[in-house]
């Protein structure tokens, strides 16, 4: 995952997130492997979550 970070919980499960060049989170994958993508406006505000 580019510009990403991973957090591992006590069960060994991973939570991952990816940031854009401005540092905004644009994608995350939860401990349950649910994937969310964030579309942002030019101002960086979340416009849509998929």
mmCIF file of C-alpha atoms in Angstrom:
data_model
loop_
_atom_site.group_PDB
_atom_site.id
_atom_site.type_symbol
_atom_site.label_atom_id
_atom_site.label_comp_id
_atom_site.label_asym_id
_atom_site.label_seq_id
_atom_site.Cartn_x
_atom_site.Cartn_y
_atom_site.Cartn_z
ATOM 1 C CA UNK A 1 0.000 0.000 0.000
ATOM 2 C CA UNK A 2 1.617 3.273 -1.072
ATOM 3 C CA UNK A 3 1.704 6.065 1.513
ATOM 4 C CA UNK A 4 0.052 3.581 3.828
ATOM 5 C CA UNK A 5 0.206 2.474 7.408
ATOM 6 C CA UNK A 6 -0.739 -0.780 9.060
ATOM 7 C CA UNK A 7 -1.953 -1.315 12.622
ATOM 8 C CA UNK A 8 -1.938 -4.869 13.996
ATOM 9 C CA UNK A 9 -4.309 -5.743 16.842
ATOM 10 C CA UNK A 10 -3.810 -8.340 19.591
ATOM 11 C CA UNK A 11 -5.350 -11.039 17.364
ATOM 12 C CA UNK A 12 -2.787 -10.366 14.639
ATOM 13 C CA UNK A 13 -5.385 -8.773 12.357
ATOM 14 C CA UNK A 14 -4.346 -5.805 10.217
ATOM 15 C CA UNK A 15 -6.049 -2.419 9.823
ATOM 16 C CA UNK A 16 -4.582 -0.551 6.864
ATOM 17 C CA UNK A 17 -5.002 2.954 5.562
ATOM 18 C CA UNK A 18 -3.621 4.917 2.650
ATOM 19 C CA UNK A 19 -3.085 8.671 2.465
ATOM 20 C CA UNK A 20 -2.883 11.054 -0.459
ATOM 21 C CA UNK A 21 -0.013 13.526 -0.922
ATOM 22 C CA UNK A 22 -1.815 16.009 1.382
ATOM 23 C CA UNK A 23 -2.040 13.443 4.186
ATOM 24 C CA UNK A 24 -5.781 12.805 3.859
ATOM 25 C CA UNK A 25 -6.957 9.229 4.298
ATOM 26 C CA UNK A 26 -8.241 8.031 0.925
ATOM 27 C CA UNK A 27 -8.582 4.296 1.556
ATOM 28 C CA UNK A 28 -8.864 1.992 4.538
ATOM 29 C CA UNK A 29 -9.162 -1.737 5.043
ATOM 30 C CA UNK A 30 -10.591 -2.678 8.438
ATOM 31 C CA UNK A 31 -9.735 -5.564 10.745
ATOM 32 C CA UNK A 32 -12.690 -7.410 9.176
ATOM 33 C CA UNK A 33 -11.235 -6.737 5.680
ATOM 34 C CA UNK A 34 -14.021 -4.282 4.831
ATOM 35 C CA UNK A 35 -12.577 -1.840 2.293
ATOM 36 C CA UNK A 36 -13.606 1.824 2.143
ATOM 37 C CA UNK A 37 -12.470 4.398 -0.407
ATOM 38 C CA UNK A 38 -12.927 8.115 0.236
ATOM 39 C CA UNK A 39 -13.454 10.567 -2.613
ATOM 40 C CA UNK A 40 -12.496 14.085 -1.597
ATOM 41 C CA UNK A 41 -13.168 17.584 -2.884
ATOM 42 C CA UNK A 42 -10.338 19.920 -3.862
ATOM 43 C CA UNK A 43 -10.619 21.321 -0.325
ATOM 44 C CA UNK A 44 -9.998 17.830 1.094
ATOM 45 C CA UNK A 45 -13.523 17.255 2.402
ATOM 46 C CA UNK A 46 -15.007 13.776 2.062
ATOM 47 C CA UNK A 47 -17.597 13.833 -0.721
ATOM 48 C CA UNK A 48 -18.305 10.134 -1.052
ATOM 49 C CA UNK A 49 -17.460 6.870 0.714
ATOM 50 C CA UNK A 50 -17.493 3.653 -1.267
#
